[in-house]
Amino acid sequence: MIVVMKAGASQEEIKDVIRKAESLGVQTHPIYGENRTVVALVGDLTRVSREIFNAMDGVADTMRIQEPYKLASRTARPDNTVIEVGTVKIGGPDVVIMAGPCSVEGRDQIIEHAHAVKEAGAHILRGGAYKPRSSPYSFQGLGVKGLEYLAEAREITGLPVITEVMTVEALPGVVEYADILQIGARNMQNYGLLQAVGKTNRPVMLKRGLSGTIEELLMCAEYIASNGNYNVMLCERGIRTYETATRNTFDLNAVPVLKQRSHLPVVADPSHGTGYREYVPAMSRAAVAAGADALILEVHPDPDNAVSDGRQSLDMKDFAQLVVSLRRIAEAVDRKVAPPVGAVSPVAA
Ligand code: PEP
Ligand code: MN
């Protein structure tokens, strides 16, 4: 249920609603939107009637949220959630580009890649330090060393970093170094991990599971939000179907569906979505045209020698060209690609 407060409701009136709800044994989540404050009530609401709250001072209305995901739903928050990572805003009018190698391969490599992707127009640096590989004999990532190198690349270039956290045990280390925590497709329904990242204050990018439905993805986002962390991005990275011409079936339907059902920013990953670098530019443009708030792309200066996912990694030249074309696509759908990180905006100057 959501309790919609009147435009001029006082802090005391909001607190009264929270106290009342808590006395009835339900969890409360105040959501401060641009035009209104709502208090979302979650938990067992079978014995909680709307009338109790409708009668309270400062309350404009109450509504039952029909969807099983409550905090992630647009009903709870009609305005888009905008997640701020340094100076980068994800979920606002500007399209954000996250780019970098699949894996952090070494110190000099990640610093060189960070400079190169920044130069080409990326806003956030990606790179895996913990890698979920199909084979236990494949490269598993550099672990803590990889995190340290990512942090150093951020210090030098100013690009915030996103990296995957695979286990609850590794979480404190990843939180120490990363600006955005990535939950990989294979961990979408790792509820213990979702609860743990929900208790941190770091933004989270949650990837859709290999056979996860859109509703399951939203329920997993709900696990994170219900633990207190509302800064969740939803990432479409392709699902497994009978099709073998591409690595995954990149479900672009998910983009408008998620934008309709949820206020959370939507990220598209055409690298894992297609698995082949020659398809990545077309599907990146399609994702922006479909309304994605951000792209996450695998980029490597020497893709054929990348330690992981080289086949789907763009080289620097193709990535730079893609960014140029994305600017035109973004404009065609009344958006723009976010200004480069570190640049002074013309309005502020
Ligand atoms: C990755 O981003 O490198 C990755 C492993 O992605 P996914 O979890 O989508 O397979
Ligand atoms: Mn990868």
mmCIF file of C-alpha atoms and ligand atoms in Angstrom:
data_model
loop_
_atom_site.group_PDB
_atom_site.id
_atom_site.type_symbol
_atom_site.label_atom_id
_atom_site.label_comp_id
_atom_site.label_asym_id
_atom_site.label_seq_id
_atom_site.Cartn_x
_atom_site.Cartn_y
_atom_site.Cartn_z
ATOM 1 C CA MET A 1 0.000 0.000 0.000
ATOM 2 C CA ILE A 2 1.118 3.566 -0.523
ATOM 3 C CA VAL A 3 0.051 6.485 1.586
ATOM 4 C CA VAL A 4 0.160 9.633 -0.536
ATOM 5 C CA MET A 5 0.840 12.729 1.573
ATOM 6 C CA LYS A 6 -0.700 16.119 0.766
ATOM 7 C CA ALA A 7 1.638 18.568 -1.003
ATOM 8 C CA GLY A 8 2.065 20.639 2.158
ATOM 9 C CA ALA A 9 2.241 17.748 4.648
ATOM 10 C CA SER A 10 4.589 18.439 7.564
ATOM 11 C CA GLN A 11 7.480 16.215 8.644
ATOM 12 C CA GLU A 12 5.519 15.477 11.821
ATOM 13 C CA GLU A 13 2.511 14.258 9.793
ATOM 14 C CA ILE A 14 4.782 12.008 7.721
ATOM 15 C CA LYS A 15 6.350 10.670 10.924
ATOM 16 C CA ASP A 16 2.888 9.994 12.389
ATOM 17 C CA VAL A 17 2.019 7.861 9.358
ATOM 18 C CA ILE A 18 5.290 5.943 9.739
ATOM 19 C CA ARG A 19 4.713 5.404 13.467
ATOM 20 C CA LYS A 20 1.157 4.222 12.861
ATOM 21 C CA ALA A 21 2.247 1.758 10.166
ATOM 22 C CA GLU A 22 5.074 0.410 12.308
ATOM 23 C CA SER A 23 2.673 -0.080 15.213
ATOM 24 C CA LEU A 24 0.649 -2.292 12.840
ATOM 25 C CA GLY A 25 3.752 -4.392 12.174
ATOM 26 C CA VAL A 26 4.506 -3.324 8.595
ATOM 27 C CA GLN A 27 7.722 -1.966 7.085
ATOM 28 C CA THR A 28 7.744 1.660 5.919
ATOM 29 C CA HIS A 29 9.674 3.295 3.101
ATOM 30 C CA PRO A 30 9.188 7.049 2.665
ATOM 31 C CA ILE A 31 9.716 8.070 -0.965
ATOM 32 C CA TYR A 32 10.374 11.753 -1.519
ATOM 33 C CA GLY A 33 9.369 12.554 -5.105
ATOM 34 C CA GLU A 34 9.511 15.874 -6.918
ATOM 35 C CA ASN A 35 5.837 16.631 -6.463
ATOM 36 C CA ARG A 36 4.746 14.492 -3.547
ATOM 37 C CA THR A 37 5.913 12.351 -0.691
ATOM 38 C CA VAL A 38 4.539 8.879 -0.364
ATOM 39 C CA VAL A 39 5.061 6.343 2.366
ATOM 40 C CA ALA A 40 5.163 2.836 0.957
ATOM 41 C CA LEU A 41 3.974 0.162 3.372
ATOM 42 C CA VAL A 42 5.255 -3.342 2.707
ATOM 43 C CA GLY A 43 4.915 -6.663 4.473
ATOM 44 C CA ASP A 44 1.786 -8.424 5.599
ATOM 45 C CA LEU A 45 -0.975 -5.879 4.954
ATOM 46 C CA THR A 46 -3.924 -8.235 5.260
ATOM 47 C CA ARG A 47 -5.157 -6.559 8.443
ATOM 48 C CA VAL A 48 -4.190 -2.998 7.506
ATOM 49 C CA SER A 49 -7.085 -0.972 6.133
ATOM 50 C CA ARG A 50 -6.784 2.114 3.959
ATOM 51 C CA GLU A 51 -9.307 3.942 6.159
ATOM 52 C CA ILE A 52 -6.874 4.070 9.094
ATOM 53 C CA PHE A 53 -4.504 6.206 7.026
ATOM 54 C CA ASN A 54 -7.108 8.147 5.046
ATOM 55 C CA ALA A 55 -8.324 9.575 8.353
ATOM 56 C CA MET A 56 -4.882 10.907 9.335
ATOM 57 C CA ASP A 57 -3.763 14.531 9.062
ATOM 58 C CA GLY A 58 -1.647 15.345 6.015
ATOM 59 C CA VAL A 59 -2.793 12.280 4.051
ATOM 60 C CA ALA A 60 -4.204 12.937 0.567
ATOM 61 C CA ASP A 61 -4.964 9.362 -0.484
ATOM 62 C CA THR A 62 -4.031 5.719 -0.117
ATOM 63 C CA MET A 63 -3.644 3.091 -2.813
ATOM 64 C CA ARG A 64 -3.007 -0.611 -2.908
ATOM 65 C CA ILE A 65 -0.052 -1.532 -5.134
ATOM 66 C CA GLN A 66 -1.290 -4.395 -7.293
ATOM 67 C CA GLU A 67 2.138 -5.528 -8.478
ATOM 68 C CA PRO A 68 4.074 -8.039 -6.353
ATOM 69 C CA TYR A 69 7.084 -5.699 -6.514
ATOM 70 C CA LYS A 70 6.112 -2.672 -4.476
ATOM 71 C CA LEU A 71 9.052 -0.296 -4.042
ATOM 72 C CA ALA A 72 10.287 -0.919 -7.582
ATOM 73 C CA SER A 73 6.902 -0.160 -9.122
ATOM 74 C CA ARG A 74 5.894 3.045 -10.879
ATOM 75 C CA THR A 75 2.807 3.157 -8.702
ATOM 76 C CA ALA A 76 5.004 3.790 -5.652
ATOM 77 C CA ARG A 77 7.018 6.433 -7.465
ATOM 78 C CA PRO A 78 5.767 7.971 -10.721
ATOM 79 C CA ASP A 79 8.960 10.052 -11.172
ATOM 80 C CA ASN A 80 12.059 8.362 -12.591
ATOM 81 C CA THR A 81 14.722 7.485 -10.060
ATOM 82 C CA VAL A 82 17.921 9.293 -10.973
ATOM 83 C CA ILE A 83 21.053 7.720 -9.524
ATOM 84 C CA GLU A 84 24.015 10.030 -9.015
ATOM 85 C CA VAL A 85 27.466 8.530 -9.248
ATOM 86 C CA GLY A 86 29.976 11.341 -8.832
ATOM 87 C CA THR A 87 28.877 13.869 -11.422
ATOM 88 C CA VAL A 88 27.178 11.253 -13.610
ATOM 89 C CA LYS A 89 23.392 10.957 -13.414
ATOM 90 C CA ILE A 90 21.784 7.679 -14.510
ATOM 91 C CA GLY A 91 18.044 7.669 -15.189
ATOM 92 C CA GLY A 92 17.755 11.367 -16.042
ATOM 93 C CA PRO A 93 17.383 12.888 -19.507
ATOM 94 C CA ASP A 94 20.967 12.092 -20.565
ATOM 95 C CA VAL A 95 22.114 8.700 -21.824
ATOM 96 C CA VAL A 96 25.142 7.346 -19.945
ATOM 97 C CA ILE A 97 27.818 5.087 -21.402
ATOM 98 C CA MET A 98 29.692 2.556 -19.270
ATOM 99 C CA ALA A 99 32.601 0.935 -21.082
ATOM 100 C CA GLY A 100 35.750 -1.044 -20.511
ATOM 101 C CA PRO A 101 37.138 -4.550 -20.711
ATOM 102 C CA CYS A 102 35.271 -7.638 -19.568
ATOM 103 C CA SER A 103 38.084 -8.343 -17.058
ATOM 104 C CA VAL A 104 40.679 -6.254 -15.309
ATOM 105 C CA GLU A 105 43.822 -7.867 -16.722
ATOM 106 C CA GLY A 106 46.518 -5.797 -15.014
ATOM 107 C CA ARG A 107 47.367 -2.352 -13.636
ATOM 108 C CA ASP A 108 48.778 -0.733 -16.758
ATOM 109 C CA GLN A 109 46.077 -2.343 -18.921
ATOM 110 C CA ILE A 110 43.124 -0.973 -16.962
ATOM 111 C CA ILE A 111 44.650 2.506 -16.670
ATOM 112 C CA GLU A 112 45.331 2.565 -20.432
ATOM 113 C CA HIS A 113 41.805 1.321 -21.166
ATOM 114 C CA ALA A 114 40.288 3.879 -18.804
ATOM 115 C CA HIS A 115 42.046 6.737 -20.604
ATOM 116 C CA ALA A 116 41.008 5.359 -23.992
ATOM 117 C CA VAL A 117 37.309 4.853 -23.193
ATOM 118 C CA LYS A 118 37.130 8.253 -21.506
ATOM 119 C CA GLU A 119 38.690 9.862 -24.576
ATOM 120 C CA ALA A 120 36.039 8.195 -26.759
ATOM 121 C CA GLY A 121 33.181 9.471 -24.577
ATOM 122 C CA ALA A 122 32.527 6.902 -21.825
ATOM 123 C CA HIS A 123 31.284 8.169 -18.469
ATOM 124 C CA ILE A 124 31.860 5.106 -16.290
ATOM 125 C CA LEU A 125 34.609 2.470 -16.421
ATOM 126 C CA ARG A 126 33.623 -1.186 -16.319
ATOM 127 C CA GLY A 127 35.938 -4.101 -15.541
ATOM 128 C CA GLY A 128 35.525 -7.389 -13.706
ATOM 129 C CA ALA A 129 37.831 -8.295 -10.825
ATOM 130 C CA TYR A 130 35.735 -11.337 -9.883
ATOM 131 C CA LYS A 131 34.628 -13.260 -12.957
ATOM 132 C CA PRO A 132 31.763 -15.767 -13.105
ATOM 133 C CA ARG A 133 33.238 -18.218 -15.628
ATOM 134 C CA SER A 134 31.540 -21.339 -16.980
ATOM 135 C CA SER A 135 34.746 -23.306 -16.431
ATOM 136 C CA PRO A 136 36.635 -23.359 -13.135
ATOM 137 C CA TYR A 137 39.832 -23.593 -15.232
ATOM 138 C CA SER A 138 39.208 -20.265 -16.998
ATOM 139 C CA PHE A 139 40.645 -16.966 -15.712
ATOM 140 C CA GLN A 140 38.737 -16.122 -12.521
ATOM 141 C CA GLY A 141 39.762 -12.472 -12.202
ATOM 142 C CA LEU A 142 42.452 -10.669 -10.214
ATOM 143 C CA GLY A 143 40.300 -10.280 -7.087
ATOM 144 C CA VAL A 144 41.365 -7.579 -4.632
ATOM 145 C CA LYS A 145 44.348 -6.599 -6.808
ATOM 146 C CA GLY A 146 41.905 -5.979 -9.652
ATOM 147 C CA LEU A 147 39.809 -3.750 -7.397
ATOM 148 C CA GLU A 148 42.896 -1.751 -6.424
ATOM 149 C CA TYR A 149 43.813 -1.252 -10.074
ATOM 150 C CA LEU A 150 40.266 -0.114 -10.882
ATOM 151 C CA ALA A 151 40.403 2.406 -8.040
ATOM 152 C CA GLU A 152 43.726 3.682 -9.325
ATOM 153 C CA ALA A 153 42.259 4.066 -12.836
ATOM 154 C CA ARG A 154 39.428 6.088 -11.292
ATOM 155 C CA GLU A 155 41.839 8.354 -9.402
ATOM 156 C CA ILE A 156 43.782 9.050 -12.592
ATOM 157 C CA THR A 157 40.884 9.525 -15.033
ATOM 158 C CA GLY A 158 38.011 10.644 -12.789
ATOM 159 C CA LEU A 159 35.754 7.917 -14.228
ATOM 160 C CA PRO A 160 33.604 6.176 -11.592
ATOM 161 C CA VAL A 161 33.907 2.386 -11.716
ATOM 162 C CA ILE A 162 31.437 -0.476 -11.905
ATOM 163 C CA THR A 163 32.524 -3.999 -11.055
ATOM 164 C CA GLU A 164 30.861 -7.301 -10.228
ATOM 165 C CA VAL A 165 30.461 -8.671 -6.730
ATOM 166 C CA MET A 166 29.883 -12.419 -6.804
ATOM 167 C CA THR A 167 29.714 -13.352 -3.131
ATOM 168 C CA VAL A 168 28.645 -11.930 0.216
ATOM 169 C CA GLU A 169 32.196 -12.600 1.487
ATOM 170 C CA ALA A 170 33.742 -10.372 -1.196
ATOM 171 C CA LEU A 171 31.206 -7.567 -0.683
ATOM 172 C CA PRO A 172 33.078 -5.442 1.911
ATOM 173 C CA GLY A 173 36.140 -5.352 -0.360
ATOM 174 C CA VAL A 174 34.113 -4.441 -3.451
ATOM 175 C CA VAL A 175 32.203 -1.729 -1.547
ATOM 176 C CA GLU A 176 35.521 -0.227 -0.509
ATOM 177 C CA TYR A 177 36.657 0.266 -4.102
ATOM 178 C CA ALA A 178 33.646 0.358 -6.435
ATOM 179 C CA ASP A 179 31.209 3.163 -7.203
ATOM 180 C CA ILE A 180 28.554 0.774 -8.576
ATOM 181 C CA LEU A 181 28.098 -2.849 -7.548
ATOM 182 C CA GLN A 182 27.247 -5.163 -10.440
ATOM 183 C CA ILE A 183 25.166 -8.250 -9.703
ATOM 184 C CA GLY A 184 25.806 -10.645 -12.567
ATOM 185 C CA ALA A 185 23.163 -12.549 -14.492
ATOM 186 C CA ARG A 186 24.045 -15.814 -12.732
ATOM 187 C CA ASN A 187 23.451 -14.199 -9.365
ATOM 188 C CA MET A 188 20.183 -12.403 -10.141
ATOM 189 C CA GLN A 189 18.297 -14.661 -7.741
ATOM 190 C CA ASN A 190 21.042 -15.055 -5.141
ATOM 191 C CA TYR A 191 18.790 -13.670 -2.439
ATOM 192 C CA GLY A 192 21.459 -13.604 0.273
ATOM 193 C CA LEU A 193 23.664 -11.472 -1.960
ATOM 194 C CA LEU A 194 20.729 -9.223 -2.915
ATOM 195 C CA GLN A 195 19.906 -8.641 0.761
ATOM 196 C CA ALA A 196 23.549 -7.890 1.510
ATOM 197 C CA VAL A 197 23.933 -5.299 -1.286
ATOM 198 C CA GLY A 198 20.561 -3.903 -0.164
ATOM 199 C CA LYS A 199 22.153 -3.058 3.166
ATOM 200 C CA THR A 200 24.969 -1.051 1.563
ATOM 201 C CA ASN A 201 24.741 2.512 0.346
ATOM 202 C CA ARG A 202 26.348 1.814 -3.051
ATOM 203 C CA PRO A 203 24.266 1.955 -6.249
ATOM 204 C CA VAL A 204 23.645 -1.505 -7.677
ATOM 205 C CA MET A 205 23.275 -2.627 -11.295
ATOM 206 C CA LEU A 206 21.230 -5.830 -11.295
ATOM 207 C CA LYS A 207 21.551 -7.954 -14.428
ATOM 208 C CA ARG A 208 18.693 -10.048 -15.705
ATOM 209 C CA GLY A 209 19.246 -13.763 -15.198
ATOM 210 C CA LEU A 210 19.801 -16.088 -18.148
ATOM 211 C CA SER A 211 16.255 -17.366 -17.818
ATOM 212 C CA GLY A 212 14.802 -14.651 -15.644
ATOM 213 C CA THR A 213 11.467 -13.121 -16.535
ATOM 214 C CA ILE A 214 10.963 -9.372 -16.363
ATOM 215 C CA GLU A 215 8.806 -9.830 -13.286
ATOM 216 C CA GLU A 216 11.486 -11.933 -11.589
ATOM 217 C CA LEU A 217 14.036 -9.218 -12.346
ATOM 218 C CA LEU A 218 11.759 -6.651 -10.694
ATOM 219 C CA MET A 219 11.215 -8.927 -7.684
ATOM 220 C CA CYS A 220 14.996 -9.209 -7.311
ATOM 221 C CA ALA A 221 15.275 -5.410 -7.422
ATOM 222 C CA GLU A 222 12.616 -5.406 -4.704
ATOM 223 C CA TYR A 223 14.892 -7.554 -2.514
ATOM 224 C CA ILE A 224 17.553 -4.850 -2.724
ATOM 225 C CA ALA A 225 15.175 -1.910 -2.231
ATOM 226 C CA SER A 226 13.309 -3.534 0.665
ATOM 227 C CA ASN A 227 16.615 -3.750 2.497
ATOM 228 C CA GLY A 228 16.962 0.026 2.272
ATOM 229 C CA ASN A 229 19.001 0.569 -0.895
ATOM 230 C CA TYR A 230 16.752 2.268 -3.466
ATOM 231 C CA ASN A 231 19.554 2.992 -5.948
ATOM 232 C CA VAL A 232 19.067 0.024 -8.226
ATOM 233 C CA MET A 233 19.525 -0.102 -12.002
ATOM 234 C CA LEU A 234 17.947 -2.884 -14.068
ATOM 235 C CA CYS A 235 20.123 -4.368 -16.806
ATOM 236 C CA GLU A 236 18.892 -6.260 -19.867
ATOM 237 C CA ARG A 237 21.785 -8.472 -21.026
ATOM 238 C CA GLY A 238 20.011 -11.061 -23.112
ATOM 239 C CA ILE A 239 18.250 -14.267 -22.177
ATOM 240 C CA ARG A 240 18.732 -17.861 -23.223
ATOM 241 C CA THR A 241 16.405 -19.104 -25.948
ATOM 242 C CA TYR A 242 16.553 -21.748 -28.676
ATOM 243 C CA GLU A 243 18.413 -19.274 -30.929
ATOM 244 C CA THR A 244 22.088 -20.079 -31.438
ATOM 245 C CA ALA A 245 23.115 -17.446 -34.013
ATOM 246 C CA THR A 246 23.847 -15.073 -31.158
ATOM 247 C CA ARG A 247 25.212 -15.795 -27.662
ATOM 248 C CA ASN A 248 21.950 -14.685 -26.035
ATOM 249 C CA THR A 249 18.643 -13.303 -27.256
ATOM 250 C CA PHE A 250 18.848 -9.600 -26.479
ATOM 251 C CA ASP A 251 15.330 -8.844 -25.293
ATOM 252 C CA LEU A 252 14.866 -5.204 -26.173
ATOM 253 C CA ASN A 253 11.181 -5.521 -25.307
ATOM 254 C CA ALA A 254 12.377 -5.438 -21.715
ATOM 255 C CA VAL A 255 13.432 -1.800 -22.056
ATOM 256 C CA PRO A 256 9.999 -0.200 -22.619
ATOM 257 C CA VAL A 257 8.319 -2.780 -20.381
ATOM 258 C CA LEU A 258 10.669 -1.997 -17.483
ATOM 259 C CA LYS A 259 10.349 1.753 -18.074
ATOM 260 C CA GLN A 260 6.581 1.417 -17.894
ATOM 261 C CA ARG A 261 6.454 -0.787 -14.807
ATOM 262 C CA SER A 262 9.280 0.698 -12.801
ATOM 263 C CA HIS A 263 10.856 4.058 -11.993
ATOM 264 C CA LEU A 264 14.334 2.501 -11.820
ATOM 265 C CA PRO A 265 16.931 3.313 -14.504
ATOM 266 C CA VAL A 266 17.304 0.751 -17.284
ATOM 267 C CA VAL A 267 20.718 -0.243 -18.631
ATOM 268 C CA ALA A 268 21.255 -2.293 -21.790
ATOM 269 C CA ASP A 269 24.226 -4.607 -22.366
ATOM 270 C CA PRO A 270 24.435 -5.413 -26.087
ATOM 271 C CA SER A 271 27.875 -7.021 -25.618
ATOM 272 C CA HIS A 272 26.528 -9.990 -23.652
ATOM 273 C CA GLY A 273 23.179 -9.578 -25.408
ATOM 274 C CA THR A 274 24.663 -10.479 -28.795
ATOM 275 C CA GLY A 275 28.049 -12.056 -28.055
ATOM 276 C CA TYR A 276 29.551 -10.796 -31.332
ATOM 277 C CA ARG A 277 31.199 -7.412 -31.738
ATOM 278 C CA GLU A 278 29.827 -6.907 -35.255
ATOM 279 C CA TYR A 279 26.270 -6.808 -33.874
ATOM 280 C CA VAL A 280 27.020 -4.557 -30.917
ATOM 281 C CA PRO A 281 26.770 -1.136 -32.650
ATOM 282 C CA ALA A 282 23.351 -1.846 -34.206
ATOM 283 C CA MET A 283 21.914 -3.189 -30.948
ATOM 284 C CA SER A 284 23.436 -0.333 -28.922
ATOM 285 C CA ARG A 285 21.686 2.158 -31.153
ATOM 286 C CA ALA A 286 18.474 0.159 -30.960
ATOM 287 C CA ALA A 287 18.667 0.108 -27.141
ATOM 288 C CA VAL A 288 19.026 3.888 -26.961
ATOM 289 C CA ALA A 289 16.173 4.296 -29.421
ATOM 290 C CA ALA A 290 14.057 1.957 -27.248
ATOM 291 C CA GLY A 291 14.598 4.183 -24.209
ATOM 292 C CA ALA A 292 17.547 2.712 -22.306
ATOM 293 C CA ASP A 293 19.027 5.162 -19.801
ATOM 294 C CA ALA A 294 22.517 3.733 -20.109
ATOM 295 C CA LEU A 295 24.592 1.229 -22.061
ATOM 296 C CA ILE A 296 27.262 -1.037 -20.672
ATOM 297 C CA LEU A 297 29.732 -2.094 -23.356
ATOM 298 C CA GLU A 298 32.787 -4.323 -23.473
ATOM 299 C CA VAL A 299 35.653 -2.489 -25.135
ATOM 300 C CA HIS A 300 39.268 -3.637 -25.488
ATOM 301 C CA PRO A 301 42.151 -2.180 -27.559
ATOM 302 C CA ASP A 302 43.145 -5.694 -28.647
ATOM 303 C CA PRO A 303 39.935 -7.742 -28.461
ATOM 304 C CA ASP A 304 41.452 -10.880 -29.987
ATOM 305 C CA ASN A 305 43.857 -11.091 -27.074
ATOM 306 C CA ALA A 306 41.421 -10.166 -24.295
ATOM 307 C CA VAL A 307 41.448 -12.686 -21.437
ATOM 308 C CA SER A 308 37.643 -12.922 -21.546
ATOM 309 C CA ASP A 309 34.817 -12.050 -23.926
ATOM 310 C CA GLY A 310 37.098 -10.763 -26.691
ATOM 311 C CA ARG A 311 34.690 -11.944 -29.374
ATOM 312 C CA GLN A 312 32.052 -9.472 -28.187
ATOM 313 C CA SER A 313 34.438 -6.607 -27.345
ATOM 314 C CA LEU A 314 34.636 -3.539 -29.562
ATOM 315 C CA ASP A 315 38.049 -2.099 -30.318
ATOM 316 C CA MET A 316 38.695 1.548 -29.467
ATOM 317 C CA LYS A 317 38.110 2.819 -32.986
ATOM 318 C CA ASP A 318 34.749 1.108 -33.347
ATOM 319 C CA PHE A 319 33.735 2.224 -29.857
ATOM 320 C CA ALA A 320 34.600 5.864 -30.615
ATOM 321 C CA GLN A 321 32.607 5.679 -33.866
ATOM 322 C CA LEU A 322 29.678 4.127 -32.069
ATOM 323 C CA VAL A 323 29.576 6.949 -29.512
ATOM 324 C CA VAL A 324 29.355 9.483 -32.351
ATOM 325 C CA SER A 325 26.366 7.677 -33.853
ATOM 326 C CA LEU A 326 24.725 7.276 -30.426
ATOM 327 C CA ARG A 327 24.689 11.056 -30.066
ATOM 328 C CA ARG A 328 22.513 11.261 -33.181
ATOM 329 C CA ILE A 329 20.212 8.458 -32.050
ATOM 330 C CA ALA A 330 19.792 10.037 -28.612
ATOM 331 C CA GLU A 331 18.812 13.334 -30.225
ATOM 332 C CA ALA A 332 16.307 11.585 -32.453
ATOM 333 C CA VAL A 333 14.493 10.372 -29.310
ATOM 334 C CA ASP A 334 14.725 13.773 -27.569
ATOM 335 C CA ARG A 335 17.643 12.919 -25.343
ATOM 336 C CA LYS A 336 21.362 13.432 -25.500
ATOM 337 C CA VAL A 337 24.441 11.488 -24.560
ATOM 338 C CA ALA A 338 25.695 12.840 -21.221
ATOM 339 C CA PRO A 339 28.550 15.368 -21.418
ATOM 340 C CA PRO A 340 32.068 14.002 -20.838
ATOM 341 C CA VAL A 341 33.068 13.447 -17.207
ATOM 342 C CA GLY A 342 35.110 16.329 -15.884
ATOM 343 C CA ALA A 343 33.842 18.778 -18.497
ATOM 344 C CA VAL A 344 32.257 21.974 -17.191
ATOM 345 C CA SER A 345 28.656 22.186 -18.310
ATOM 346 C CA PRO A 346 27.879 25.299 -20.412
ATOM 347 C CA VAL A 347 25.075 26.197 -17.985
ATOM 348 C CA ALA A 348 27.351 26.143 -14.955
ATOM 349 C CA ALA A 349 30.202 27.991 -16.715
HETATM 350 C C1 PEP B 1 30.093 -9.299 -17.401
HETATM 351 O O1 PEP B 1 29.528 -8.205 -17.320
HETATM 352 O O2 PEP B 1 31.270 -9.446 -17.780
HETATM 353 C C2 PEP B 1 29.287 -10.520 -17.125
HETATM 354 C C3 PEP B 1 29.854 -11.631 -16.681
HETATM 355 O O3 PEP B 1 27.974 -10.355 -17.429
HETATM 356 P P1 PEP B 1 26.696 -11.325 -17.224
HETATM 357 O O4 PEP B 1 26.564 -11.502 -15.742
HETATM 358 O O5 PEP B 1 25.590 -10.539 -17.843
HETATM 359 O O6 PEP B 1 26.984 -12.596 -17.960
HETATM 360 MN MN MN B 2 31.978 -10.207 -20.044
#
